[in-house]
Short mmCIF file of C-alpha atoms and ligand atoms in Angstrom, two decimals:
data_model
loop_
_atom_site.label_atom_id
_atom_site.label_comp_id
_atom_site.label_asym_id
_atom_site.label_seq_id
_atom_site.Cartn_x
_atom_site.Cartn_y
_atom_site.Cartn_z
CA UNK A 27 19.65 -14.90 -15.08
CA UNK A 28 22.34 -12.12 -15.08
CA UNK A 29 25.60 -12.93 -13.63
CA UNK A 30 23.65 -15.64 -11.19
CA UNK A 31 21.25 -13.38 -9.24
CA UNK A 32 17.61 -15.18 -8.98
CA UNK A 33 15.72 -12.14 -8.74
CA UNK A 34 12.74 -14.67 -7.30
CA UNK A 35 14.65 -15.52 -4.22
CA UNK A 36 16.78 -12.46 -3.52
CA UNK A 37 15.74 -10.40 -0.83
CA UNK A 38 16.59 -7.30 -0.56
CA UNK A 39 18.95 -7.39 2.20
CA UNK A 40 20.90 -10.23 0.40
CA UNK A 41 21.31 -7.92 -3.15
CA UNK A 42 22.62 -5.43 -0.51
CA UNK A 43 25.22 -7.45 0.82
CA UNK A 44 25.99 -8.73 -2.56
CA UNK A 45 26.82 -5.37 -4.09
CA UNK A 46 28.54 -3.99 -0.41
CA UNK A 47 30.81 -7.36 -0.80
CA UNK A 48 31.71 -6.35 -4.71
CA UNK A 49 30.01 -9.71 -6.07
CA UNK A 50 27.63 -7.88 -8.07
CA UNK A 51 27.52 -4.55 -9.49
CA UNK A 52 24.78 -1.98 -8.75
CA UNK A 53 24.53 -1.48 -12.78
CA UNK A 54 24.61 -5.62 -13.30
CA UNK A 55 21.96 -5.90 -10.66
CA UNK A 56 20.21 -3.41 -12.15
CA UNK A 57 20.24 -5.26 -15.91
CA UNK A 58 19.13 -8.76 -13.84
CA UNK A 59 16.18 -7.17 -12.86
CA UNK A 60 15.28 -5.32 -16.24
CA UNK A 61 15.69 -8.93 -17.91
CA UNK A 62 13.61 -10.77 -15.51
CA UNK A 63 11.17 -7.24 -16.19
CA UNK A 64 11.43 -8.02 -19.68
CA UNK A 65 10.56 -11.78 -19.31
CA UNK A 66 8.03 -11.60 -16.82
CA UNK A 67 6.54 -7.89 -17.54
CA UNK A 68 4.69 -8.42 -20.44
CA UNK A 69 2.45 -10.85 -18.99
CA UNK A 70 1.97 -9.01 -15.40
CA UNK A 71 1.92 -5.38 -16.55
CA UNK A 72 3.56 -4.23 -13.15
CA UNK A 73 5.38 -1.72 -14.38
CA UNK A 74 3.94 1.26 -16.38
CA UNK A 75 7.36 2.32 -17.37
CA UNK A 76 11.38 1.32 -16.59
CA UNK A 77 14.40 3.30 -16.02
CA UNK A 78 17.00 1.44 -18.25
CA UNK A 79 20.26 3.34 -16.99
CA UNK A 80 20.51 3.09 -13.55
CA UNK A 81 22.12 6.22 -11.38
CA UNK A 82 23.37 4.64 -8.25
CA UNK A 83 25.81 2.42 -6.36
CA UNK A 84 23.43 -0.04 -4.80
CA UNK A 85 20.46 -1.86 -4.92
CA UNK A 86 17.10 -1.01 -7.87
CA UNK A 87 14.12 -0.14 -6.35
CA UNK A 88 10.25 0.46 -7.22
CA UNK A 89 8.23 3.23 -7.10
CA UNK A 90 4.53 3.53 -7.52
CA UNK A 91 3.41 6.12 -9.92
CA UNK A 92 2.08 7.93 -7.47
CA UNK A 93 5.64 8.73 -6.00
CA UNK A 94 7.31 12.04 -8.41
CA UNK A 95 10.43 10.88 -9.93
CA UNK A 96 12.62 13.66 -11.62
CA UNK A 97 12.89 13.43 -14.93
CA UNK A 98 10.42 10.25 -15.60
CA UNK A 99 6.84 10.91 -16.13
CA UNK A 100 4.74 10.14 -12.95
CA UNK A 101 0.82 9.67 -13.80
CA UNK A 102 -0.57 8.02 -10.90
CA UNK A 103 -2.51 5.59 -13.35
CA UNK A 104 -4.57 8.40 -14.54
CA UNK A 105 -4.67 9.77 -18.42
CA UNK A 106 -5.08 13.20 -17.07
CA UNK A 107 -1.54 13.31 -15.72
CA UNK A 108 -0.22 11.08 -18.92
CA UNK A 109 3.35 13.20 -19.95
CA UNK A 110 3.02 15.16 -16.93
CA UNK A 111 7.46 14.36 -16.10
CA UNK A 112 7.83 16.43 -12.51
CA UNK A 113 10.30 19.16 -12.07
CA UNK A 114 11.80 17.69 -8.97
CA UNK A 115 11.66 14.46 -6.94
CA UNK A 116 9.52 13.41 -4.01
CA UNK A 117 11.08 13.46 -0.53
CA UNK A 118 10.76 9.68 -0.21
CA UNK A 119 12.39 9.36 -4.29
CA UNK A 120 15.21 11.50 -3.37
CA UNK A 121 15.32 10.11 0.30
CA UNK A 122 16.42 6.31 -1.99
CA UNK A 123 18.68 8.15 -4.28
CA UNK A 124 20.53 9.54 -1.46
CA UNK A 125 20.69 5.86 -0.32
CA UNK A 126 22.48 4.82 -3.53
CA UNK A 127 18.95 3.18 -4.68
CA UNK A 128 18.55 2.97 -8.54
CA UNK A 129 14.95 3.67 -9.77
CA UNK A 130 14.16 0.77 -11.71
CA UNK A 131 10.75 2.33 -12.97
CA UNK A 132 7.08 3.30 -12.12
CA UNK A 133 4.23 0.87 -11.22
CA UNK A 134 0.69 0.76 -12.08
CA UNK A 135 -1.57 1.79 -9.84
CA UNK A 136 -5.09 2.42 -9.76
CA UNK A 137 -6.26 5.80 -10.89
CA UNK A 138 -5.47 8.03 -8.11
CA UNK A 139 -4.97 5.03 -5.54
CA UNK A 140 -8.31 4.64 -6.01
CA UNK A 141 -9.62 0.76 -5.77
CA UNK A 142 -8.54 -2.07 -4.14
CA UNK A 143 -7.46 -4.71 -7.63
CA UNK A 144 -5.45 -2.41 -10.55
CA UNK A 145 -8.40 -2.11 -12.79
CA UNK A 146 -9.26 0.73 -12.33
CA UNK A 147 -5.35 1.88 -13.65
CA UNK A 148 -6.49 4.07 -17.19
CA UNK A 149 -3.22 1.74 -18.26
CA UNK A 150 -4.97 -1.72 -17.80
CA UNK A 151 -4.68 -3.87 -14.86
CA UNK A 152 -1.57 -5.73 -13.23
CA UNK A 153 -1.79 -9.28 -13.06
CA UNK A 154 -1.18 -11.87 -10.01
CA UNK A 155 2.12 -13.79 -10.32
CA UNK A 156 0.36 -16.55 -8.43
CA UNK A 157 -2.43 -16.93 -11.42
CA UNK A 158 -2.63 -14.43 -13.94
CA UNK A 159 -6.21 -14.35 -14.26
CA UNK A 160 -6.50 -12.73 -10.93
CA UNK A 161 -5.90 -9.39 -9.72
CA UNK A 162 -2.63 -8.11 -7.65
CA UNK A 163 -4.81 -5.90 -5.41
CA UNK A 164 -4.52 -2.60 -5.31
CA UNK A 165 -4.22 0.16 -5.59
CA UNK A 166 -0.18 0.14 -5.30
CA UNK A 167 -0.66 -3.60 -7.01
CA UNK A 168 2.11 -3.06 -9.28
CA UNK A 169 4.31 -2.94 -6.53
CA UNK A 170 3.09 -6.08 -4.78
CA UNK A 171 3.34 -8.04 -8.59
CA UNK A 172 6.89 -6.43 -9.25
CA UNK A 173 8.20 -7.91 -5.68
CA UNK A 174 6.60 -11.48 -5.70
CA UNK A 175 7.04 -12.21 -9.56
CA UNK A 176 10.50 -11.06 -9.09
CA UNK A 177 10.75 -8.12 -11.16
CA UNK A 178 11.89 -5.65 -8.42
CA UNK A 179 13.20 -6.32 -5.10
CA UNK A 180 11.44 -4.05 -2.96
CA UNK A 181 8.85 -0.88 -3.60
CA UNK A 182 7.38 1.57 -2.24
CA UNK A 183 3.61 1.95 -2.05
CA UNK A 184 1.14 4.28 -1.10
CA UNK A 185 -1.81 3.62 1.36
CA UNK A 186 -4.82 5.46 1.76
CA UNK A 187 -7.02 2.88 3.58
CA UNK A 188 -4.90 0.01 2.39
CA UNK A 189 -3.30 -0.20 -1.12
CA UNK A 190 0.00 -1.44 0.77
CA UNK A 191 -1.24 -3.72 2.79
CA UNK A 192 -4.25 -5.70 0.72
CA UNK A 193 -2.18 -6.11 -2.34
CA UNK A 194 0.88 -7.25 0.18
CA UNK A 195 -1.31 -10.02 0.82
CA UNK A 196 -3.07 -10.83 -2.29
CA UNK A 197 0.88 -11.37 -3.85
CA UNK A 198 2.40 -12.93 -0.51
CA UNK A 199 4.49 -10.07 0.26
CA UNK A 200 5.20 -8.63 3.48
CA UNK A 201 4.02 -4.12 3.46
CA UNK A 202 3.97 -1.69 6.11
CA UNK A 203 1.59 1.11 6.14
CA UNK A 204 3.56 3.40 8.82
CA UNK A 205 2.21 5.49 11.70
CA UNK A 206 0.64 8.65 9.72
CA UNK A 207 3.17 11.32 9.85
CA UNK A 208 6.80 9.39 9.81
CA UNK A 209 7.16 9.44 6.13
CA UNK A 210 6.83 12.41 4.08
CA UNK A 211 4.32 12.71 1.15
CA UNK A 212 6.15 15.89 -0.17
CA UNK A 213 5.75 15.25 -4.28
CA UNK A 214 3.63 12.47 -3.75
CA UNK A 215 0.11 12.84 -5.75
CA UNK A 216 -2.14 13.70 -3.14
CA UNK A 217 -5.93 11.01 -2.74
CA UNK A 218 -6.74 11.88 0.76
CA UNK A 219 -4.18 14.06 2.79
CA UNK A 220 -5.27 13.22 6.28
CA UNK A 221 -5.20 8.99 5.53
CA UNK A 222 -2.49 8.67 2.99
CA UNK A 223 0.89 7.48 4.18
CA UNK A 224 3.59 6.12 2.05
CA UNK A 225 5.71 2.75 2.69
CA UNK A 226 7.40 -0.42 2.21
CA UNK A 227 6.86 -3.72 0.12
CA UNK A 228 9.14 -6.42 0.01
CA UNK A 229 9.73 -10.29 0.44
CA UNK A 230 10.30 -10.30 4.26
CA UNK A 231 10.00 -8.13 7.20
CA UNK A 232 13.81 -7.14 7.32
CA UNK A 233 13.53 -5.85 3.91
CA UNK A 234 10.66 -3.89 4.83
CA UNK A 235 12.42 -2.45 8.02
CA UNK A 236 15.36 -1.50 6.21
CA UNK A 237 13.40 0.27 3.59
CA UNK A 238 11.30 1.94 6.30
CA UNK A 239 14.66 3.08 7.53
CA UNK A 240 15.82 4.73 4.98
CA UNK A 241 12.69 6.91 4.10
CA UNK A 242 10.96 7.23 7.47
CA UNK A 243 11.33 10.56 9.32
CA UNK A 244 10.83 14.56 9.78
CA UNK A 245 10.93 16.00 6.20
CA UNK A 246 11.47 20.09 6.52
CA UNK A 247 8.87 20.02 3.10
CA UNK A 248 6.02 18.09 4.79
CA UNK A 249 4.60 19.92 7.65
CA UNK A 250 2.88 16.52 8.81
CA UNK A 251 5.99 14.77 9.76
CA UNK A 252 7.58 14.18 12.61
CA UNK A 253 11.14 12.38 13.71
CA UNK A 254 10.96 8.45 14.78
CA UNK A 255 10.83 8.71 18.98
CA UNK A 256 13.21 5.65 18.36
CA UNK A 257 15.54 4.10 15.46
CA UNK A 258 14.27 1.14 13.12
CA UNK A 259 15.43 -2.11 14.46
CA UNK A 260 15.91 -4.90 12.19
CA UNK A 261 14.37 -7.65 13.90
CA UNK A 262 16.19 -10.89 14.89
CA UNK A 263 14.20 -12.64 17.91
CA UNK A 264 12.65 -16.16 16.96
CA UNK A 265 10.17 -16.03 19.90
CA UNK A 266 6.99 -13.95 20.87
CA UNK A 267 7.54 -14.72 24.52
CA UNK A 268 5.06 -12.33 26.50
CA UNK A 269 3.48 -10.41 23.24
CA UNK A 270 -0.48 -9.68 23.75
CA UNK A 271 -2.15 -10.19 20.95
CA UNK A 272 -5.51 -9.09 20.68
CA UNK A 273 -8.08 -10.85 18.52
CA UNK A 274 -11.02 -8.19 17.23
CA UNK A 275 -14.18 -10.37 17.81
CA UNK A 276 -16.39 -8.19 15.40
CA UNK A 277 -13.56 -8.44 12.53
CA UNK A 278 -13.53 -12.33 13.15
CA UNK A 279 -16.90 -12.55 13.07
CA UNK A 280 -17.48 -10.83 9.62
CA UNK A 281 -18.99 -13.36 7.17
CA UNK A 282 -17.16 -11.77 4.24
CA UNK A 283 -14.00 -13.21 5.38
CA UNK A 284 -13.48 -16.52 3.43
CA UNK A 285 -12.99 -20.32 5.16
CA UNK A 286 -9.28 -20.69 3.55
CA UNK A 287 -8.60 -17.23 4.96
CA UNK A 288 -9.78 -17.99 8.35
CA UNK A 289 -8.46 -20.99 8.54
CA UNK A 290 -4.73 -20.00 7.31
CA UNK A 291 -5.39 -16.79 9.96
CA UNK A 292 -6.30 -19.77 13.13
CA UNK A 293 -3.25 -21.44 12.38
CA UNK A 294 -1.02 -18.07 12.46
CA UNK A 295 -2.56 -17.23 16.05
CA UNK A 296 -2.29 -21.28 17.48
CA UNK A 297 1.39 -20.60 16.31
CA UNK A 298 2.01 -17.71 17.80
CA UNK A 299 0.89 -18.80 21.11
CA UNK A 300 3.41 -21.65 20.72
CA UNK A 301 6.11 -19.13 20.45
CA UNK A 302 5.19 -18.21 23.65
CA UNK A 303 2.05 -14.73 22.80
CA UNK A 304 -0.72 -14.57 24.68
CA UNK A 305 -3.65 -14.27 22.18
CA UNK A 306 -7.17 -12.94 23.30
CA UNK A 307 -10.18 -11.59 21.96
CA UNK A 308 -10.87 -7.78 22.01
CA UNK A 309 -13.85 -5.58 21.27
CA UNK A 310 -13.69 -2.84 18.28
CA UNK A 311 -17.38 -2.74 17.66
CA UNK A 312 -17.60 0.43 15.82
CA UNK A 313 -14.47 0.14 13.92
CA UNK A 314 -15.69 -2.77 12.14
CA UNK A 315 -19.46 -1.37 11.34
CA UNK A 316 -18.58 2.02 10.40
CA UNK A 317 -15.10 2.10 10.01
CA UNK A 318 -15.92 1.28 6.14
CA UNK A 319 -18.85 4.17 5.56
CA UNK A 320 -16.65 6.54 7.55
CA UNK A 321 -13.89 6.08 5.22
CA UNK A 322 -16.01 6.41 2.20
CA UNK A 323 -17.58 9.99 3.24
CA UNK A 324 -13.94 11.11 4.48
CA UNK A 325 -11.28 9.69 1.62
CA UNK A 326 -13.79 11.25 -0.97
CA UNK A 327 -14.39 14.50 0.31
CA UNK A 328 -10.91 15.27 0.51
CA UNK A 329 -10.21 13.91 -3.09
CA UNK A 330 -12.52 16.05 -4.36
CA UNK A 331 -10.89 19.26 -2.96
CA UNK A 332 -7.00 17.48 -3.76
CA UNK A 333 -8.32 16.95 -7.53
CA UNK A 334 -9.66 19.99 -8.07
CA UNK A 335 -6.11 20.94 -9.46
CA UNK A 336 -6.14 18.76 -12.54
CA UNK A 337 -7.62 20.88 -14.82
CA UNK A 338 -5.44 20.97 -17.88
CA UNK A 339 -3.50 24.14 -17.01
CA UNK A 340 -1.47 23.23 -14.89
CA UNK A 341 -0.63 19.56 -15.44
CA UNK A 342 -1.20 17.20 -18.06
CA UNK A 343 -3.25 16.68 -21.15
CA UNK A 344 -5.43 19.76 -22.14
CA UNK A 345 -8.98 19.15 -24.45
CA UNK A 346 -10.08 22.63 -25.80
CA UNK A 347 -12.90 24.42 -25.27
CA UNK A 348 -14.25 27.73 -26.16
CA UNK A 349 -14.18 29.35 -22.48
CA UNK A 350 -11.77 28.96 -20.21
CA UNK A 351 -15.09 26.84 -18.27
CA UNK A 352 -15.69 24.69 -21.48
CA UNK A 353 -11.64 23.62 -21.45
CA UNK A 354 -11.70 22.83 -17.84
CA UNK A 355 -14.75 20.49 -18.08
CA UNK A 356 -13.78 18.70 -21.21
CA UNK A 357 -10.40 18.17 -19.69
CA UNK A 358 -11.74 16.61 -16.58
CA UNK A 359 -14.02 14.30 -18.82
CA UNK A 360 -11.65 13.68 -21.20
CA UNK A 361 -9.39 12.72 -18.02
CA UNK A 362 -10.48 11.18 -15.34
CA UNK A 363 -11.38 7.93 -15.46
CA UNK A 364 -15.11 6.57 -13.71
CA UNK A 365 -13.67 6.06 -10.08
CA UNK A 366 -12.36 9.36 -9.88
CA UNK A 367 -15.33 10.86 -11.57
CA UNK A 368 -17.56 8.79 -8.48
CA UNK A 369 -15.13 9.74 -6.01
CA UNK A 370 -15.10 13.31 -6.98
CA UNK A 371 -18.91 13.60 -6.86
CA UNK A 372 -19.41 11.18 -3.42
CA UNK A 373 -17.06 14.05 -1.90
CA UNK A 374 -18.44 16.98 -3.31
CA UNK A 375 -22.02 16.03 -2.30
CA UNK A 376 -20.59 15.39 1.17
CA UNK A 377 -18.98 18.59 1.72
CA UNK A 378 -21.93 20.41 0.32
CA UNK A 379 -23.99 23.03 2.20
CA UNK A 380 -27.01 21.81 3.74
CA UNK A 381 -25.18 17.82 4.20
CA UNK A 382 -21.74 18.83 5.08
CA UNK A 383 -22.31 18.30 8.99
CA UNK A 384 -24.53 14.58 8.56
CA UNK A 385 -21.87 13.46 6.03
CA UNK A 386 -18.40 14.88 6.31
CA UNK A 387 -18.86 16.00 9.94
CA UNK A 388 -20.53 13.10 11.07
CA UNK A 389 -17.97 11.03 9.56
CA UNK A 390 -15.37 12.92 11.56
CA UNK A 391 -16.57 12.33 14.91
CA UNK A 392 -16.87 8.54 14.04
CA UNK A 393 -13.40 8.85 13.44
CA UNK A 394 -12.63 10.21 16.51
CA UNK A 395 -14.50 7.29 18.21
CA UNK A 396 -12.21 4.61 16.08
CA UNK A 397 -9.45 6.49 17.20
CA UNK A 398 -10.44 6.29 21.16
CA UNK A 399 -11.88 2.91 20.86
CA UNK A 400 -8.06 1.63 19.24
CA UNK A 401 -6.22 3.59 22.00
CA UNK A 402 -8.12 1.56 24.77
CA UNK A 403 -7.84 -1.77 22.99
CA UNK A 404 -3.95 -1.13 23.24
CA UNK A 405 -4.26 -0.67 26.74
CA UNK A 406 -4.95 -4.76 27.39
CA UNK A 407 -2.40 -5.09 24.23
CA UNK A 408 0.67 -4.43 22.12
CA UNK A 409 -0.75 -5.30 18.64
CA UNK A 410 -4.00 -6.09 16.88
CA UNK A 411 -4.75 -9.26 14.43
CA UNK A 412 -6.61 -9.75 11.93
CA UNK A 413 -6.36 -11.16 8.46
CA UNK A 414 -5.02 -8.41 5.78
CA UNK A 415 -8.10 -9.19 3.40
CA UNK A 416 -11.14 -11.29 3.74
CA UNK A 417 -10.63 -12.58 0.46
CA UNK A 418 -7.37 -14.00 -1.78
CA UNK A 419 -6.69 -12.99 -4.83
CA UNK A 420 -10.42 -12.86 -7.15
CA UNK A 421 -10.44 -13.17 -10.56
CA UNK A 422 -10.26 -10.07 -12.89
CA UNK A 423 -13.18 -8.80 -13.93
CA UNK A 424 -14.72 -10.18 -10.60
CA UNK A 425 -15.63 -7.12 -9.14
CA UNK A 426 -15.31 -4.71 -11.59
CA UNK A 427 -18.84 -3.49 -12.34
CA UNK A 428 -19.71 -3.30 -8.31
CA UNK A 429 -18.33 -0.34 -6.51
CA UNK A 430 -19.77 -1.35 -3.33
CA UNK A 431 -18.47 -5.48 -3.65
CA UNK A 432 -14.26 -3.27 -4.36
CA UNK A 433 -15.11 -0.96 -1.49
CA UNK A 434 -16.05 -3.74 0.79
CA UNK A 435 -12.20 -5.34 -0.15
CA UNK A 436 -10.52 -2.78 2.88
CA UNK A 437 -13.13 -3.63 5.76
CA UNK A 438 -10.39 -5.02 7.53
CA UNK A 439 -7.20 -2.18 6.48
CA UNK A 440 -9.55 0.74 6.77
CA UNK A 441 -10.16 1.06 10.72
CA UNK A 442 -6.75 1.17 11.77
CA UNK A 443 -6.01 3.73 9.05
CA UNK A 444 -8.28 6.36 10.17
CA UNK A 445 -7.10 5.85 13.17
CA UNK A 446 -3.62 7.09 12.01
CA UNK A 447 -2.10 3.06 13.44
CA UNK A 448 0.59 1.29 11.33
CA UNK A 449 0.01 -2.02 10.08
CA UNK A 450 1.83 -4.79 8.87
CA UNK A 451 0.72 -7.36 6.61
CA UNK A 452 2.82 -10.52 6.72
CA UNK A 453 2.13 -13.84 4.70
CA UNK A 454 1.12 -16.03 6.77
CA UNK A 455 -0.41 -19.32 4.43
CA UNK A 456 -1.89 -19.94 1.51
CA UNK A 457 -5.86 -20.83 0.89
CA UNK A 458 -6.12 -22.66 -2.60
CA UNK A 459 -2.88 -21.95 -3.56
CA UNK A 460 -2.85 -18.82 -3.33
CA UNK A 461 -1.37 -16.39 -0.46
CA UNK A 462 -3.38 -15.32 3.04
CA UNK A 463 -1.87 -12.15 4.82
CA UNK A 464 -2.05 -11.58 8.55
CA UNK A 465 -2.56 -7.89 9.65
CA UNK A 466 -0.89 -6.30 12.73
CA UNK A 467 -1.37 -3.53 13.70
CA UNK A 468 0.23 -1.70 16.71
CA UNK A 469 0.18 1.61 18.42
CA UNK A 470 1.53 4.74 16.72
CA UNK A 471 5.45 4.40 16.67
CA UNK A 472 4.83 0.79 17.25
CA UNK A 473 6.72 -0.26 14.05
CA UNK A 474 9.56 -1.71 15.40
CA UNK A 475 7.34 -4.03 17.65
CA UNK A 476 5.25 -5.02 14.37
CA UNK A 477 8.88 -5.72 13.20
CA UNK A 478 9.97 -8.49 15.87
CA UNK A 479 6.52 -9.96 16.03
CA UNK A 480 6.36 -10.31 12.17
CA UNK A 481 9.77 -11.54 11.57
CA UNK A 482 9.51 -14.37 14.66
CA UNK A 483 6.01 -15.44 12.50
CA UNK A 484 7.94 -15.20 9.16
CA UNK A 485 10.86 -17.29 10.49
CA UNK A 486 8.63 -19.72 12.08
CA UNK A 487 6.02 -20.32 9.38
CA UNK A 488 9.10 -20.63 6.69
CA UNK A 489 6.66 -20.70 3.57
CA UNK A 490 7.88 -20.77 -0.31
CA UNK A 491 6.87 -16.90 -1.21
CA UNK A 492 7.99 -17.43 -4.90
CA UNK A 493 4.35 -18.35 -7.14
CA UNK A 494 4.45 -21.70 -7.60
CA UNK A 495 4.21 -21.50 -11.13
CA UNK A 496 7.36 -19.00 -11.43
CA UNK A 497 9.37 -21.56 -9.13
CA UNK A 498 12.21 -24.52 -11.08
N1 LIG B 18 -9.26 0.60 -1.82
C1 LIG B 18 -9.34 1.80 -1.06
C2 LIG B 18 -9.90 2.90 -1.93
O1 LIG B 18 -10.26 2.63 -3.02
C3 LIG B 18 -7.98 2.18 -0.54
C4 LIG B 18 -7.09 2.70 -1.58
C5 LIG B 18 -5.78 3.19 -1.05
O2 LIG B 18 -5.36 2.83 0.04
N2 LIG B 18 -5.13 4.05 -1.82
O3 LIG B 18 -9.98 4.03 -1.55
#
C-alpha cells in the first residue's frame, strides 16, 4: 500500500477528491496502483502492458487495447497488430488526458472484441479476481479484472453486443454501454461500426457517470456522434419512487439463465418495488429469439469488410510472400487468430452475392423490428430488466472449444444493442460466491435515468464488491 491508498476500496470519485484535496499526488497514486498491478497482475493478466510514468495531474485510468493510445502500442489482443504504436490518440484517450487522467496501461481483450471470456486474447486469457480459475468475461475483461482486483480504478471498455456489460457482471463491477452515437470511436479499432460503442467500468455507478462525463459527446472526427440533449447527473436519490420497470417475460423465461442468477435477479426487483418502482412484465418476443442470430449475421459481416485492412502493409507484422497476393494471405494466417478467421468468413459468406439479401438483409429488417418492438415497450416504461448474463463467472477452458455455447453468453446484452439502447449493468448479488449483474436498459439518452435507478439499487443492496479472497 502506497502512502495508504487501498486501491480495493477506492472508488474513483474518492482518489479524485483525494488528489483535488492535495492528500495524494497524481504521480503517488499512480505508483499505488502500478504496485498493487505488480502484486496482483501476474496472476490475473489484466493488463497487456503499463505506462510506468504517468503524464497528468489526477486520477490513472484504463484503457482497453482496443482504445489508440499515442505513443504505446495498441493491438486489440490480436498478433496481427502486435508493435503496431499509433501515430495519434483516440478521441475518447485524448478526451481523459485533457481531463488530467494518467494512462495507467492497456488491457487484454479478446481478439478484435471478439468473444464473450478473454480467451480468445492471442496474449492468453485474464483471470477472475473472484476465483482465478474462471474467466473475467469478455471481451473488454481486462478492464472488468483491473477494476474489481484493484489494479485500476476505473476503464474504459468497448461494447459491440456486450463486452462492457457481461464482464461488468462476471467481476461485480458496475459498466455502461451508452446510447450508440454519444461517445466517439475516432481511433478506436473498428469490430462492427454500426453496434460498437465505447464506455465506462468502475466500482459504482457515480464512478461510471463521471467517467461517462468526461468522454461522452459530439466529436468533430466521428461523424456518428451527436451532443448529450442533457448533462450527466451524478446520481444521489435513495428511492425509486414511481420508476416502471418492465420485466421481459421471454428473457425471464430463458432456461439458460442459471437458479443463483435468477434468484439474486428476484431479489433485486422485490427490492426495488420496496423503494417504491412499479415492476411489471413486458413482451419482447422477437428480441429474445432472434436478437442472438441477428447479431451473428450483422457483427460479422461488417468485421469482415472493417478487417479487410490488416494486411501487413499498412499495420503490423508482415509474413513474406512471393506476390504481393501470397504476402497478404500469409499475413492474415500468420495473424489472425481462429475467431477472427470464423468471423471473417461467417461475414463474408453473408454479404455474398446470391445470400446477401436472406442473410445480411434479412438480418437488417429483424433489426428494425427489435428496434420498434423496444420503442413500444418504453412506452408502458422507463427502463428494462433483466439479468446482465445468464451465467456467473464459468471456468476457463469451459467454453472454449464451442463457438455456439460463447455466442449464446450475450442473449441477454445483444437485443438492446442492436437496438442502439444503453444499458447498465449493476451488481446486484452474488450466486455461489461469485457476482450476479442486473441489466437496465433505458431509452436512447436515458443514461442519466439508468444513473438514479442504479445508484438507489447500489446504495440499497450495500454489497462487499472487493473478491472475497483479495479482502483483510
Ligand atoms: N461476445 C460478443 C461477440 O463475441 C460481443 C463482443 C463485444 O461486445 N465486443 O461478438
Amino acid at each position: 500500500m502506497t502512502a495508504g491508498v487501498d486501491t480495493l476500496r477506492l472508488t474513483a470519485e474518492d482518489a479524485l477528491g483525494l488528489v483535488e484535496r492535495g492528500e495524494v499526488s497524481a504521480e503517488e497514486l499512480h505508483g499505488a496502483y502500478l504496485d498493487a498491478i505488480g502484486e496482483r497482475d501476474p496472476e490475473l493478466h489484466a493488463f497487456l502492458r503499463t505506462v510506468d510514468e504517468p503524464e497528468g495531474s489526477s486520477i490513472p485510468i484504463a484503457l482497453k487495447d482496443v482504445i489508440s493510445t499515442r505513443g504505446v502500442e495498441t493491438t486489440a489482443g490480436s498478433k496481427i497488430l502486435s508493435g503496431y504504436v499509433p501515430v495519434f490518440d483516440a478521441t475518447v484517450a485524448a478526451r481523459c488526458k485533457a481531463a488530467g487522467l494518467t494512462l495507467l496501461g492497456k488491457t487484454n481483450t479478446d481478439e478484435f472484441a471478439m468473444g464473450s471470456s478473454t480467451e480468445n486474447s492471442a496474449f492468453g486469457p485474464s483471470r477472475n479476481p473472484w476465483d482465478p480459475s474462471r474467466v473475467p468475461g469478455g471481451s473488454g475483461g481486462g478492464t472488468a479484472a483491473a477494476v474489481s482486483g484493484g489494479l485500476a480504478p476505473w476503464g474504459l471498455g468497448s461494447d459491440t453486443g456486450g463486452s462492457i456489460k457481461q464482464p461488468s457482471a462476471l467481476c461485480g463491477n458496475v459498466g455502461l454501454r451508452p446510447t450508440y452515437g454519444t461517445v466517439s470511436r475516432y481511433g478506436v479499432v473498428a469490430f462492427a461500426s454500426s453496434l460498437d460503442q465505447i464506455g465506462p467500468v468502475a466500482k459504482t455507478v457515480r464512478d461510471v457517470a463521471l467517467l461517462y462525463r468526461i468522454v461522452s459527446g459530439r466529436d468533430p472526427c466521428d461523424s456518428t456522434t451527436v451532443e448529450l440533449p442533457a448533462p450527466v447527473e451524478l446520481p444521489t436519490a435513495e428511492r425509486l419512487d414511481g420508476l416502471r420497470i418492465g420485466v421481459p417475460r421471454q428473457a425471464v423465461a430463458l432456461e439458460a439463465i442459471e437458479p443463483g442468477v435468477r434468484s439474486a435477479f428476484e431479489a433485486v426487483l422485490a427490492l426495488a418495488e420496496e423503494l417504491g418502482a412499479h415492476v411489471d412484465e413486458c413482451d419482447l418476443p422477437l428480441s429474445f429469439e432472434y436478437g442472438l442470430p441477428c447479431y451473428y449475421l450483422i457483427a460479422p459481416a461488417e468485421a469482415s469488410s472493417n478487417l479487410a485492412r490488416y494486411d501487413g502493409v499498412r499495420y503490423g507484422p508482415r509474413s513474406e510472400g512471393e506476390t504481393y497476393r501470397d504476402a497478404v494471405e500469409r499475413t492474415r494466417d500468420d495473424g489472425f487468430g481462429a475467431e477472427p478467421k470464423r468471423r471473417i468468413m461467417l461475414g463474408t459468406y453473408a454479404l455474398s452475392a446470391g445470400y446477401y439479401d436472406a442473410y445480411y438483409g434479412q438480418a437488417q429488417k429483424v433489426r428494425t423490428l427489435i428496434v420498434r418492438e423496444h420503442a413500444t415497450a418504453f412506452e408502458s416504461f422507463d427502463v428494462l430488466a433483466t439479468p446482465t448474463s445468464p451465467t456467473v463467472a464459468f471456468p476457463i477452458g469451459d467454453k472454449a472449444a464451442d463457438p455456439l455455447a460463447m455466442y449464446a453468453c450475450d442473449l441477454l446484452t445483444i437485443p438492446s444493442c442492436l437496438a442502439g439502447l444503453p444499458g447498465l449493468s449493476v451488481p446486484c448479488g452474488l450466486s455461489g460466491g461469485l457476482p450476479v449483474g442486473l441489466q437496465l436498459v433505458g431509452p436512447q439518452f436515458a443514461e442519466n435515468a439508468l444513473f438514479r435507478a442504479g445508484h438507489a439499487l447500489e446504495r440499497a443492496l450495500g454489497l462487499d464488491l472487493v473478491p472475497e479472497r483479495l479482502r483483510t
